[in-house]
Structure formats: structure tokens, C-alpha cells
XYZ file of C-alpha atoms in Angstrom:
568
model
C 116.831 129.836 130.778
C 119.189 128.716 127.843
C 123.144 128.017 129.049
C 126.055 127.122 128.021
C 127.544 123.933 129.635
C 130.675 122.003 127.576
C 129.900 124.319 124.867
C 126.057 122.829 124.746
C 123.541 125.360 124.301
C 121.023 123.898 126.393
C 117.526 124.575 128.283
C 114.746 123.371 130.560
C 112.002 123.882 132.298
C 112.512 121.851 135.829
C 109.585 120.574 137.311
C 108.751 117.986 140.463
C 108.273 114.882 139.279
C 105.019 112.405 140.212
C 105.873 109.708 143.259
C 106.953 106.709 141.808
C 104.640 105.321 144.286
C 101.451 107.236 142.780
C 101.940 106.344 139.341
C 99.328 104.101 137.713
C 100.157 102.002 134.713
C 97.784 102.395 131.809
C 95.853 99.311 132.966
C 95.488 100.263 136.199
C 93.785 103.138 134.872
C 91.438 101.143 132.356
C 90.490 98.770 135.514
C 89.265 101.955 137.739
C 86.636 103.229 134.417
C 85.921 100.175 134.335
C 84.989 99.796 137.467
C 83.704 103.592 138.492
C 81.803 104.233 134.835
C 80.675 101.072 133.409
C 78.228 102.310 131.248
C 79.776 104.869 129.747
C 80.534 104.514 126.124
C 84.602 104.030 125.605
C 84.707 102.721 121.766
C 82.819 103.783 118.612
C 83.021 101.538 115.629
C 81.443 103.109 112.137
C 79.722 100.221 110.011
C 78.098 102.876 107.230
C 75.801 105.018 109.481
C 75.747 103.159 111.830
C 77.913 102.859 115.086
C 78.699 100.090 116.851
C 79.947 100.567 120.748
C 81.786 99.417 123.728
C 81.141 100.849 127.180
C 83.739 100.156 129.563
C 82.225 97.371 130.988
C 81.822 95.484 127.428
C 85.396 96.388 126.159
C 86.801 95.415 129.997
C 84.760 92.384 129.657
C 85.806 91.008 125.836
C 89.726 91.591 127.027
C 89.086 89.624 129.678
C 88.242 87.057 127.746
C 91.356 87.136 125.330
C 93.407 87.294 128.442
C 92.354 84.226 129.729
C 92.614 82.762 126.213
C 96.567 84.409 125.819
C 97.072 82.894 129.319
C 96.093 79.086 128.023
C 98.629 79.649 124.930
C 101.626 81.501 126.221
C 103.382 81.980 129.683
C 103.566 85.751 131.337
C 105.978 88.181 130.015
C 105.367 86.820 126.115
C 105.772 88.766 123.001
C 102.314 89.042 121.395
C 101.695 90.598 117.953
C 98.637 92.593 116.655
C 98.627 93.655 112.731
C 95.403 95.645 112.246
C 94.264 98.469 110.818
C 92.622 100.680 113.681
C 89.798 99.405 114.957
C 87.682 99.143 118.450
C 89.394 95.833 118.658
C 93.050 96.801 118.530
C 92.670 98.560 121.718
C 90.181 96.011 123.274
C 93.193 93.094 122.296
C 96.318 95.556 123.849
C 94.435 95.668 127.093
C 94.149 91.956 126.747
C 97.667 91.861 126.176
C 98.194 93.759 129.281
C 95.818 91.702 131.251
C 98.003 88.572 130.956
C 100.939 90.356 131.805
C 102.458 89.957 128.251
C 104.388 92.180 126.026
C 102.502 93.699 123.012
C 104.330 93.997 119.845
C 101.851 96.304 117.010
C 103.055 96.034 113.836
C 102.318 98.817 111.127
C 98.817 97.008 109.083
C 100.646 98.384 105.817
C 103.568 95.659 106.030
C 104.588 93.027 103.158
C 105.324 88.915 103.516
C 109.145 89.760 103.870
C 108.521 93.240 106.437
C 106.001 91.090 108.682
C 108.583 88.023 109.195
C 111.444 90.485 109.239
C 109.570 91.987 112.662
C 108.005 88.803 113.865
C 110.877 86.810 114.326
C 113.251 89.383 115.358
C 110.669 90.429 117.811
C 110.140 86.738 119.160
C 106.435 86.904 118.996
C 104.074 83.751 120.473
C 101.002 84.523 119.017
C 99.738 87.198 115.948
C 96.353 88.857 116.310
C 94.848 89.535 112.789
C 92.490 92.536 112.516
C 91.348 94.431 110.059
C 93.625 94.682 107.006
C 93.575 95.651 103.035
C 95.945 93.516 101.608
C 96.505 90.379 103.833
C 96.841 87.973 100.917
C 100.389 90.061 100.513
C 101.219 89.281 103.908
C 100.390 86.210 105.211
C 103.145 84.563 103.605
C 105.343 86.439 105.791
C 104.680 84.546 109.057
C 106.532 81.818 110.634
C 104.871 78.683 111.311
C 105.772 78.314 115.133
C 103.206 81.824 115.394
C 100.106 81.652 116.927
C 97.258 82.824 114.402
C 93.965 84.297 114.936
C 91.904 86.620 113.230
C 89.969 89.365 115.081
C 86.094 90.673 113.965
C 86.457 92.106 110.777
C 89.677 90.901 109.313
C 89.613 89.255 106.123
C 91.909 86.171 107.445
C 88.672 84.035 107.290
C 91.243 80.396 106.915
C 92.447 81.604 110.667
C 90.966 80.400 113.665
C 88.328 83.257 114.518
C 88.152 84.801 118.232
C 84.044 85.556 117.191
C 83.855 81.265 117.477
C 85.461 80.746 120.592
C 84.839 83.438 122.522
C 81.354 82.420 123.596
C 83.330 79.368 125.562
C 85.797 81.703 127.254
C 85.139 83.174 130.633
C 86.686 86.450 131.378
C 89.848 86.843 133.569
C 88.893 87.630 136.904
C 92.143 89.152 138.511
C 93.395 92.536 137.966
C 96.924 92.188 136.691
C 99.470 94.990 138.220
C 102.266 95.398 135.734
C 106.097 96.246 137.550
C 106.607 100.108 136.160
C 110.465 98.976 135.250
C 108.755 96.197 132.995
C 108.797 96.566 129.441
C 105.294 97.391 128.167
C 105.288 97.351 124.736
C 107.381 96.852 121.686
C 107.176 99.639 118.799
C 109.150 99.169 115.657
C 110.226 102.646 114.107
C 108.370 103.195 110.724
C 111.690 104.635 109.732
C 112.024 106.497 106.766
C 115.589 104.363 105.781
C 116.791 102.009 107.121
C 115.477 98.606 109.447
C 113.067 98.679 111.785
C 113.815 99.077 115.098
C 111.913 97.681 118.019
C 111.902 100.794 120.885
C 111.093 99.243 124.318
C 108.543 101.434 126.388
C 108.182 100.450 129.798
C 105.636 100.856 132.275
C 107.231 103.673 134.165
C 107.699 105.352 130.823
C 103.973 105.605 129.542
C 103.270 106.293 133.579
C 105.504 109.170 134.401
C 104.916 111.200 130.303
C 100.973 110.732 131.213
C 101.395 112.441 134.980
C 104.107 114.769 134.126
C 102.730 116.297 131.308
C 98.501 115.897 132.003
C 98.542 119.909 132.451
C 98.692 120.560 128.757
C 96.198 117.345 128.099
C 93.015 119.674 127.923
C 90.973 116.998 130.004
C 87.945 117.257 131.842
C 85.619 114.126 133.444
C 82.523 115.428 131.529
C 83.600 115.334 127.691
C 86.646 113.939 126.033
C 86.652 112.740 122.787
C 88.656 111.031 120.531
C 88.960 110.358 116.883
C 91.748 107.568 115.719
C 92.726 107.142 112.009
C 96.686 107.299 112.207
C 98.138 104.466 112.795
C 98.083 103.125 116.028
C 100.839 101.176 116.140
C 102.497 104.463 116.198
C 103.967 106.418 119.634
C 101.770 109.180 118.189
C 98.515 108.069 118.089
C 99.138 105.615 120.971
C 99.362 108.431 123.352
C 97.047 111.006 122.720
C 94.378 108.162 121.497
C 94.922 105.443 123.171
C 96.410 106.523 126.503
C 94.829 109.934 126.320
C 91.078 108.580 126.246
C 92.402 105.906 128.829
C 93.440 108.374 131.313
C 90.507 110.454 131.722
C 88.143 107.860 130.371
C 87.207 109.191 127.313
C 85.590 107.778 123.982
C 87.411 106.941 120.817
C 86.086 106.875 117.558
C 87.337 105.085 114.815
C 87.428 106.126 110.917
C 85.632 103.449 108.416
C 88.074 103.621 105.915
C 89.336 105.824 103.682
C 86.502 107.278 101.456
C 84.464 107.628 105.127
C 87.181 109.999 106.543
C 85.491 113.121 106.569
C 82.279 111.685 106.963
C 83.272 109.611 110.337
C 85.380 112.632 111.357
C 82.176 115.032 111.056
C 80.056 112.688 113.015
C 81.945 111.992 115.704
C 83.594 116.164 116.412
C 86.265 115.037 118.562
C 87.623 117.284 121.498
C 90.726 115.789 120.843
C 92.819 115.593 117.191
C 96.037 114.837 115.474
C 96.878 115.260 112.312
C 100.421 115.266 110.717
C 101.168 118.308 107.989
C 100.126 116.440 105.056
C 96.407 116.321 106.708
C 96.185 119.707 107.263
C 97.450 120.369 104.116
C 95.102 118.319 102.405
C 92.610 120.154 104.670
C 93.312 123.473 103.408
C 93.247 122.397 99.822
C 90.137 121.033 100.348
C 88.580 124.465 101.545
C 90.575 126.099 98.929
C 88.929 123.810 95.923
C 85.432 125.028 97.028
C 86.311 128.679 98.437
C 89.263 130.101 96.709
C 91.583 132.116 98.808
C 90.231 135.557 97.329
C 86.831 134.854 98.331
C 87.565 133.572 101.540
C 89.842 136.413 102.471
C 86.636 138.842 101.389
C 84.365 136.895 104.030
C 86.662 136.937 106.815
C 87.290 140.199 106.711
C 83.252 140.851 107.435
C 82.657 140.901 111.157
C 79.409 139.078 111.857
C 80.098 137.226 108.254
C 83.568 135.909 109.124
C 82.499 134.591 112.258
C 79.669 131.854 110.763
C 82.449 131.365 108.173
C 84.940 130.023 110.579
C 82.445 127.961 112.285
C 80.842 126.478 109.507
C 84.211 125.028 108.155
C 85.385 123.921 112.030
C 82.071 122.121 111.861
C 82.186 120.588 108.193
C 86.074 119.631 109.128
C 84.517 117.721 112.585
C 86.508 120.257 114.606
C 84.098 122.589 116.482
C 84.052 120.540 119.359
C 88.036 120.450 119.466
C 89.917 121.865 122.550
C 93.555 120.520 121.708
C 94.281 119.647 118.338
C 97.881 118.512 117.934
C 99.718 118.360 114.548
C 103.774 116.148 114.687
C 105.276 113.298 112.963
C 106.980 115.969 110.382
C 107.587 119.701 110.758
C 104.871 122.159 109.911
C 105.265 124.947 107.408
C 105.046 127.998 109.357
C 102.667 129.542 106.680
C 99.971 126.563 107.035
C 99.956 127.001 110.813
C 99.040 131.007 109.912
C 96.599 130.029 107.261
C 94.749 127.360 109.835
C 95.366 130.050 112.855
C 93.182 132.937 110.752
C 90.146 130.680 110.756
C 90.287 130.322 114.603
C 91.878 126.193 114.050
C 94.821 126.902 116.685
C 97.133 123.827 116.103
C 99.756 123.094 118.502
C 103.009 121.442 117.156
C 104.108 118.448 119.596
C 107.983 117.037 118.483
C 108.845 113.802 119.692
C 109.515 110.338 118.364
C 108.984 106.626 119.312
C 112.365 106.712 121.594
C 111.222 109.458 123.827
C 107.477 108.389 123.566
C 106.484 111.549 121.459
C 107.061 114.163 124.751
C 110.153 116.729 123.931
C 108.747 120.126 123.201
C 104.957 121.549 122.791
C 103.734 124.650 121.570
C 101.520 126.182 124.421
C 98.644 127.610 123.633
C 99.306 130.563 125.224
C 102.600 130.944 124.045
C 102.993 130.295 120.621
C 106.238 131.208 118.593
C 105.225 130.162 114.947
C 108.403 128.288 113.114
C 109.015 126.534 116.441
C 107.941 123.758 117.306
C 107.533 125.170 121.011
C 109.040 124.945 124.071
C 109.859 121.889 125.936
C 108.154 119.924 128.320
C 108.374 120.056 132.339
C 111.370 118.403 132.850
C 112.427 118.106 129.725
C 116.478 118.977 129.156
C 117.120 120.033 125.655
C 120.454 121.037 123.889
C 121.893 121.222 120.884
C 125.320 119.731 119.580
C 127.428 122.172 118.907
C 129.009 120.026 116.324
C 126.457 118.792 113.924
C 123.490 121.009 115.430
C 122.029 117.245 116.206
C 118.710 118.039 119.091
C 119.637 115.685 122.272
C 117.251 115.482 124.795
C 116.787 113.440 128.273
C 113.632 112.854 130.216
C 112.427 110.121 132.570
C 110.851 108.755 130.126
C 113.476 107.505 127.415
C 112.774 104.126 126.148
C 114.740 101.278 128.198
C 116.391 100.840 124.159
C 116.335 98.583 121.411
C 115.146 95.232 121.764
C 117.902 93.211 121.244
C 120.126 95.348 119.676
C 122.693 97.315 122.131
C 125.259 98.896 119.995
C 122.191 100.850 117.883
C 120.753 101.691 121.616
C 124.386 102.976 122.500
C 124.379 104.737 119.614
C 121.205 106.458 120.471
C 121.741 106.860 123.914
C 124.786 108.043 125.440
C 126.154 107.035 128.837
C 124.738 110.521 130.393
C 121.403 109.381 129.553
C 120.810 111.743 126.346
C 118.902 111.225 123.653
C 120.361 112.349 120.081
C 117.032 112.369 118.058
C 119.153 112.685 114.849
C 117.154 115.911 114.024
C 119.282 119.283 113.623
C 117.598 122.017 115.317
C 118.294 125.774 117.067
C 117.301 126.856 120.462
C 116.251 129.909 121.569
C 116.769 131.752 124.895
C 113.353 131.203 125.715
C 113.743 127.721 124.938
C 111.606 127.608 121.308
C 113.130 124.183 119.422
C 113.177 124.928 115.583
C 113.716 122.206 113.777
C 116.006 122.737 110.120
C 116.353 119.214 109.346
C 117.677 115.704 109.806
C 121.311 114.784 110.124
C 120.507 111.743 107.605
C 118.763 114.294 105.412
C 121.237 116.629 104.519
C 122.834 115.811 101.069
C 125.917 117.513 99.603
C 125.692 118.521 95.742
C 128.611 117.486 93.182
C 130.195 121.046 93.576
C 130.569 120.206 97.159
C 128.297 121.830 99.033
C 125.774 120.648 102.041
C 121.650 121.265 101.271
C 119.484 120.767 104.141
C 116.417 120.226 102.328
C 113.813 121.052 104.903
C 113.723 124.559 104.912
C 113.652 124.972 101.570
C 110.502 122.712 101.208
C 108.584 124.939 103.850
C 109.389 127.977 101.201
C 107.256 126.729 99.268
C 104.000 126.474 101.469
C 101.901 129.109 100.030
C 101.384 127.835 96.830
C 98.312 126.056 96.716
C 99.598 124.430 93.064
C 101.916 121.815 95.722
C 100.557 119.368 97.613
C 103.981 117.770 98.254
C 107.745 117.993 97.268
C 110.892 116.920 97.668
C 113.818 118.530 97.278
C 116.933 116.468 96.349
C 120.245 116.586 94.036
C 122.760 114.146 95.559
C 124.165 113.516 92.218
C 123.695 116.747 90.571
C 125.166 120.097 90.894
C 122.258 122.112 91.897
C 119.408 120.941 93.824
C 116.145 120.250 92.173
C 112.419 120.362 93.320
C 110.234 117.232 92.735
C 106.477 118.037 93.070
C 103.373 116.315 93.246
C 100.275 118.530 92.213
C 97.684 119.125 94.512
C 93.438 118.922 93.942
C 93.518 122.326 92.718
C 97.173 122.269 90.961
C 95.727 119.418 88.471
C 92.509 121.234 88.114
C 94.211 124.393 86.370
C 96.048 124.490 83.112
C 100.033 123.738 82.705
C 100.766 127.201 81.713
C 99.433 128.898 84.796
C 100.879 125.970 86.948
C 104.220 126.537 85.591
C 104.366 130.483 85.979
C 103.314 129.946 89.411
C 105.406 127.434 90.623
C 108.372 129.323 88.758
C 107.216 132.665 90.675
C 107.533 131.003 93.946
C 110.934 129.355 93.225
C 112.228 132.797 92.427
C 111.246 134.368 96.303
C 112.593 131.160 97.466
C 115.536 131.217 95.873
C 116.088 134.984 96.407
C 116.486 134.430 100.069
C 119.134 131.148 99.365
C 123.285 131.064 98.775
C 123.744 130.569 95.007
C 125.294 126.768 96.021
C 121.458 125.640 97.608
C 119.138 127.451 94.842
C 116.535 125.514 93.143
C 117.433 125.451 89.563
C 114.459 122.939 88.028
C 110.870 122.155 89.584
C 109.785 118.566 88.446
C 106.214 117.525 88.412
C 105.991 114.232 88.835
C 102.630 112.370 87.798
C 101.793 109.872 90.740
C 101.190 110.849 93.938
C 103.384 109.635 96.957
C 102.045 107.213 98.632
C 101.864 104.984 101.498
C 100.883 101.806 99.096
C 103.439 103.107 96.316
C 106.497 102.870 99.259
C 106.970 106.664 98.800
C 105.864 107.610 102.170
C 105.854 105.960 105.672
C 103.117 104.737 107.837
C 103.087 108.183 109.467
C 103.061 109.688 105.737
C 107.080 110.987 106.033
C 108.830 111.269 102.378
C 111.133 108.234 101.927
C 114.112 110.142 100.616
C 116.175 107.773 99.378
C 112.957 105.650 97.513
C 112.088 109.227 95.536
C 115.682 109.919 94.549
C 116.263 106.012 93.460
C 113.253 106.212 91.597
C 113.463 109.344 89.784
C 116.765 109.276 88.711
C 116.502 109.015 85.059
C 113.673 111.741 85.015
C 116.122 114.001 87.063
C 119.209 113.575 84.471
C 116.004 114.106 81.439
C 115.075 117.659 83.471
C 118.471 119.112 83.490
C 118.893 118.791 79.871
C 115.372 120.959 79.722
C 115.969 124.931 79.105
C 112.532 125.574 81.377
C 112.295 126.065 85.071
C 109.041 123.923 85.420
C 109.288 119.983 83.598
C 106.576 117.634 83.624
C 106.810 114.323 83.831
């Protein structure tokens, strides 16, 4: 139940905690499937129509061999890198990495020259793995000559030595490597949304005790788990309910082509398992929307036997009608999307978490779903909320140990009670639902004064199908503004209806805002935001600060407008 302690409104679910001394690293695990289920299929790599696989026994056995190659380069307890897009590899070299007791270090495969040597060297690495990338010729440059190159199958690093040449020569390690659980694990630099990177430490113990603790709510069985991996996984996100997910029960993870093959690969392979942060889903839902507009689909669902073959048809054209748990975080939801997905039987459970607490604070239970939460929080879990700032601080046994080489930013992060302050601004129920308003960093104040928290505004504005994504900002202005990108069906229809819609929905917005926080101009904006553009992160969060920087001029240009809606 929710209390009161030091004026802390605070809650948690207590639970009993695995045995230390039943915990299994994540290698340990691999070692028993591959052992116990050799045969069975544990990677799926698309080359056009065709798939390309790894049972157990063949992943187990080409790790091996890049242990015993690490192990000739480095001594135990190095920093190894891997820069790759994802790929059956990635997680074929991290084992490796595990293998020779060594540290792995991913870096995001979207990285310049000057980002990639800003994280090697602070991160100390021995040796770089090179995997599949799009724009290496923009990044090579970036690493230090004392690093260890060499390029995986499939990257484009062709002048590198290639593991495909020398790994005929290599025999596989033989011994089975038991990691410490206090040991650090792995390395994961923040994709950050401002800011440096910041290199979380994860230990053992960590990854251990989050997998054991929480396996209830994993959806797992020993028949059928499957798993589809597109995000980046280099990312807490993806590395757990991927990665570690498919590891702990033995499952099989497919991989997406590219791009252009993501609802292709995604069809094929019907995971049982899927994340997707908001701006998936939302491009989702547009997608259904551009070939079934809302009226019509509305009609058909409300047809009994019709609105049944409906729903199935698009879980099956989307890859989902296999799914058991599918998992949206990285970014808050808009309560409305969750509704919209909900009515066509797609039940999407909101995780919150970040790299620091290895994605594991709060989960929306299946049975016990509280839409504009992001749920309740996990077993053992403690949750409160500053009474100060509003700032979410959690603690769990599985923390991170801090930031590599950098204590005053871990202090900062982590007090001497062990809490976490996530930097997110949240409420708590007395049930204990999290709802998440904003970030501390977020929150701008207007010339006239006044404090926006831009989140919740944003999420007004999730039933119109015109938006595919916005911003709302106004640091140097005395009103806050909307910038907008234009979604698949928004560009399709004409600028008149466009800009009666979008000035419809500002109204309701705004009728339900102070007069300091309403939206007094809605900017379309012509490019999209972008990963490759530097307007989004890795993980597809708005960079803030990058938007307001660069539309600046185009902000001053819109308040001297006497419409609502300007266009770029």
C-alpha cells in the first residue's frame, strides 16, 4: 500500500528474493541449451527469403571460437567493443565475450568518427568487433589505433581483418567460464537525449536477480518462445526481453533485414514475444488507418462474426497473432493509442525502466491494467516520489554498480540509501499505478515566467491521425508552440483540411490547459525526425534541445503569422 515516510509518498510490492546461491548468470544459462537442446534452432538471420540459422549447438560452437581467439589478444576481465547493427552475430560475439570472461562494451551502430572515439577510449576498449553497419566510412575514422579491429560476416569493413578467414584455424574454447555475480558484465552507454554518454555498469548479479525475480510476468513456456529483434540491441531494452529473454527459456530470435524488410521479416517470423516503443505503434496504426480509415473500421468491428476475422487478419498482417506479451517503453504511451490498439484485441503492456535500473521499475499487468499508467511496480520494487520536484526514485537489487569511471555523476544518481532518481517526474497512486508527466530536464519555463511540462500536452494530441510526431517547446517565447511532423495520411490530404483539424484538436487541448501553458501556434515542419537527421535517439526519443536549436528562426517567423496552423 502507498505511505508516507519523510514526507515520500512511496509504495511496493515486497516479495522473497531468489538465493544468491541459485542464480545463474546469463551464460550459465546459454551453456545448459546448449547442452540439453542442441538442435534446436536459437538464431534466424533473413538474407531476402531466405533464412539463415543457428541452433544452439552452432551459435555455442562459433563463440567458442571467438573466445579462444579474444583469449590470444587480451587478458580476462578486458573491455571489448561490438558496433553492429543487429544481427545473429552480435549475440553469437557477446556470448563470446562472456566466454573469455571479458567485459562487453555495445556501442549504438548509428555513431559518428568523433561519438565512436568519444566511447572507445573513455570506455578503455582492447579490441572492436565490426558488424553490420550503414555508414562505416563515417565512422571508422573515429577509432584509436591501439584498438583491436575485426569485422564480423556481413559488415562492410572489408580493409579489416575478417573473423570468416580465420575462423576455420580456430578451435573452440573448451571450458565453461563461470562469471563472479558481483562482476561487472557489461558496459551500456546511455543513448541520452542531451548530454554525454554515460557508460552504466550491469553486473552479473544484476541481469541474474531482474531475470529470476521478475520471470512470472515473462509469458514463457519450454515449447514456443519467440523472438523478433530490430531495436537496437545495444540498448537495456532490447537486451533483456531479446537477448536475455530468448536466453532464459531458450527461445529463437529473429532478426529484421533492414529497413524496407520490416514488416515483411516481422510477418514471417510472428513472434510470441514483441517490443515496440510509441513511435512503432504509432506508425502501426497509421499504417492500418492509410488502408482502412477509422470510419470503416469502426463499422466492421462493430459486426460480431465480421469484427472478429478483422482483428485477426491485421494481428496476422502486423506478425502479431502468435504474440503472448507484447511490451511497448523507451517513451510514454499516449493513453488513447493504447485504447485504439486494445479495441482490436493488441493488449500492450507498458514496461518503465531505463539503462540504470536495467529496464525493471513498474509493468502494466495484464490483468490489471490502469490505462495512463504505466502500471504498477515490480516484486520488490520500492517506488516514491520526491515531494520536492515530483522526481520518480526507485531501489531494487538490481541497480547498476554506477558509472564507469565517473563517481560524482553515479553519486548524483544514486544516493547513499541506495535510491535511484530516474530524473522522470511522475504521481503514484494508492494502488501503486506510476504515471509518468514528464522529465525534470524537460520542463521549460516560458518568458512570462511560467513552468510547461511538455509531455502531457503532446499525449493531447494522440487522436489525430494528421500527427505522426510533435514537439512542444517555447523556451524563448511567451507561449508555448507545437512543432509537428505530418504523418502517411496527414501528407496525403490537402492543407486546408490539415489545418482545420489540427486547429480543432488544439482547441480541446487547450480547453482543458491554464491560459500560461496553452498552445498558441501549431508548426508543420517539412522533414521528418530522424535517427540519421540527429533529431531522435537510437531508441527514437525527441532530442529536445536539437529541435528547438534548429527551429529557432522558423519559430520567431510563426509568431509573426495571424493563423493557428504555419507550414514550413
Amino acid at each position: 500500500m502507498a505511505t508516507l515516510t519523510q514526507n515520500y509518498k512511496s509504495f511496493s510490492i515486497p516479495t522473497k528474493f531468489p538465493e544468491r546461491s541459485t542464480l545463474k548468470t546469463m551464460i550459465e544459462k546459454f551453456y545448459h541449451w546448449e547442452k540439453t537442446m542442441p538442435d534446436k534452432v536459437f538464431l534466424r538471420q533473413p538474407y531476402g527469403d531466405t533464412w539463415k540459422t543457428f541452433t544452439f549447438a552452432e551459435a555455442g560452437r562459433e563463440a567458442r571460437k571467438i573466445a579462444t581467439w579474444i583469449r590470444e589478444q587480451v587478458p580476462a576481465k578486458s573491455h571489448i567493443g561490438l558496433v553492429s547493427k543487429n544481427h545473429s552475430y552480435w549475440i553469437i560475439t557477446d556470448l563470446a565475450i562472456a566466454m573469455a570472461d571479458c567485459i562487453s562494451v555495445p556501442f549504438f551502430p548509428t555513431l559518428n568518427a568523433e561519438q565512436l572515439n568519444q566511447v572507445l577510449v573513455h570506455s578503455e576498449c582492447k579490441i572492436l568487433f565490426v558488424g553490420k553497419l550503414d555508414n562505416w566510412q563515417g565512422m571508422k575514422e573515429g577509432i584509436p589505433a591501439n584498438v583491436k579491429t575485426i569485422a564480423l560476416p556481413d559488415s562492410p569493413a572489408k580493409e579489416l581483418l575478417q573473423w570468416e578467414s580465420i575462423a576455420p584455424k580456430i578451435e573452440p574454447l573448451q571450458e565453461n567460464v563461470k562469471p563472479d555475480l558481483d562482476e561487472v558484465f557489461t558496459i551500456i552507454y546511455t543513448s541520452g537525449t542531451t548530454g554525454t554518454p554515460k557508460g552504466a555498469m550491469i553486473t552479473h548479479l544484476n541481469t541474474a536477480m531482474a531475470m529470476e525475480t521478475n520471470i512470472q510476468f515473462l509469458h514463457l513456456n519450454h515449447n514456443d518462445n519467440q523472438f523478433f529483434s530490430y531495436l537496437p540491441l545495444c540498448h537495456i531494452a532490447e537486451r533483456c526481453i531479446v537477448e536475455a529473454f530468448s536466453i532464459q527459456c531458450g527461445g529463437t530470435v529473429s532478426f529484421v533485414e533492414s529497413i524496407d524488410t520490416f514488416g515483411k521479416n516481422l510477418e514471417d517470423a510472428q513472434p510470441t514475444h514483441f517490443l515496440a516503443v510509441p513511435r512503432i505503434w504509432i506508425k502501426f496504426q497509421m499504417g492500418i488507418l492509410a488502408k482502412m480509415p477509422q470510419k470503416k473500421l469502426n463499422f466492421l468491428l462493430s459486426l460480431p462474426i465480421i469484427s472478429s476475422l478483422v482483428k485477426k487478419k491485421i494481428k496476422k498482417k502486423l506478425g502479431l497473432s502468435r504474440a503472448r506479451m507484447i511490451v511497448t517503453g523507451a517513451a510514454p504511451m499516449p493513453a488513447e493509442t493504447l485504447k485504439w490498439f486494445h479495441k482490436l484485441d493488441i493488449r500492450i503492456q507498458e514496461v518503465y525502466g531505463m539503462t540504470e535500473n536495467h529496464a525493471a521499475c513498474t509493468i502494466m499487468r495484464e490483468d490489471n491494467m490502469k490505462i495512463g499508467t504505466v502500471g504498477q511496480p515490480f516484486p520488490g520494487v520500492e517506488l516514491r516520489i520526491d515531494p520536492q520536484n515530483g522526481e520518480i526514485q526507485m531501489r531494487a537489487p538490481w541497480i547498476m554498480k554506477g558509472y564507469y569511471k565517473d563517481p560524482e555523476k553515479t553519486a548524483e544518481v544514486i544516493d547513499s540509501e541506495g535510491w535511484l532518481h530516474t530524473g522522470d517526474v511522475g504521481e503514484l497512486d494508492d494502488q501503486g499505478f506510476l504515471k509518468i508527466t514528464g522529465r525534470v530536464k524537460d520542463t521549460f519555463k516560458t518568458t512570462k515566467g511560467e513552468f510547461i511540462v511538455p509531455a502531457p500536452i503532446e499525449w493531447g494530441f494522440a487522436t489525430n491521425h494528421f500527427i505522426e510526431q510533435i514537439c512542444v517547446t517555447g523556451r524563448t517565447l511567451d507561449q508555448p508552440v507545437a512543432l509537428v511532423v505530418l504523418s502517411e495520411i496527414g501528407l496525403k490530404a490537402s492543407k486546408d483540411e490539415v489545418s482545420k483539424s489540427l486547429e480543432h484538436s488544439c482547441k480541446e487541448v487547450n480547453a482543458g490547459l491554464p491560459n500560461y501553458a496553452r498552445i498558441s501556434k501549431i508548426i508543420i515542419t517539412k522533414e521528418a525526425w530522424t535517427v540519421d537527421n540527429g533529431m531522435l535517439t537510437p531508441t527514437l526519443k525527441i532530442k529536445r534541445n536539437i529541435l528547438e536549436d534548429r527551429y529557432a528562426p522558423l519559430l520567431a517567423k510563426a509568431m509573426s503569422s495571424d493563423k493557428m496552423v504555419v507550414w514550413e
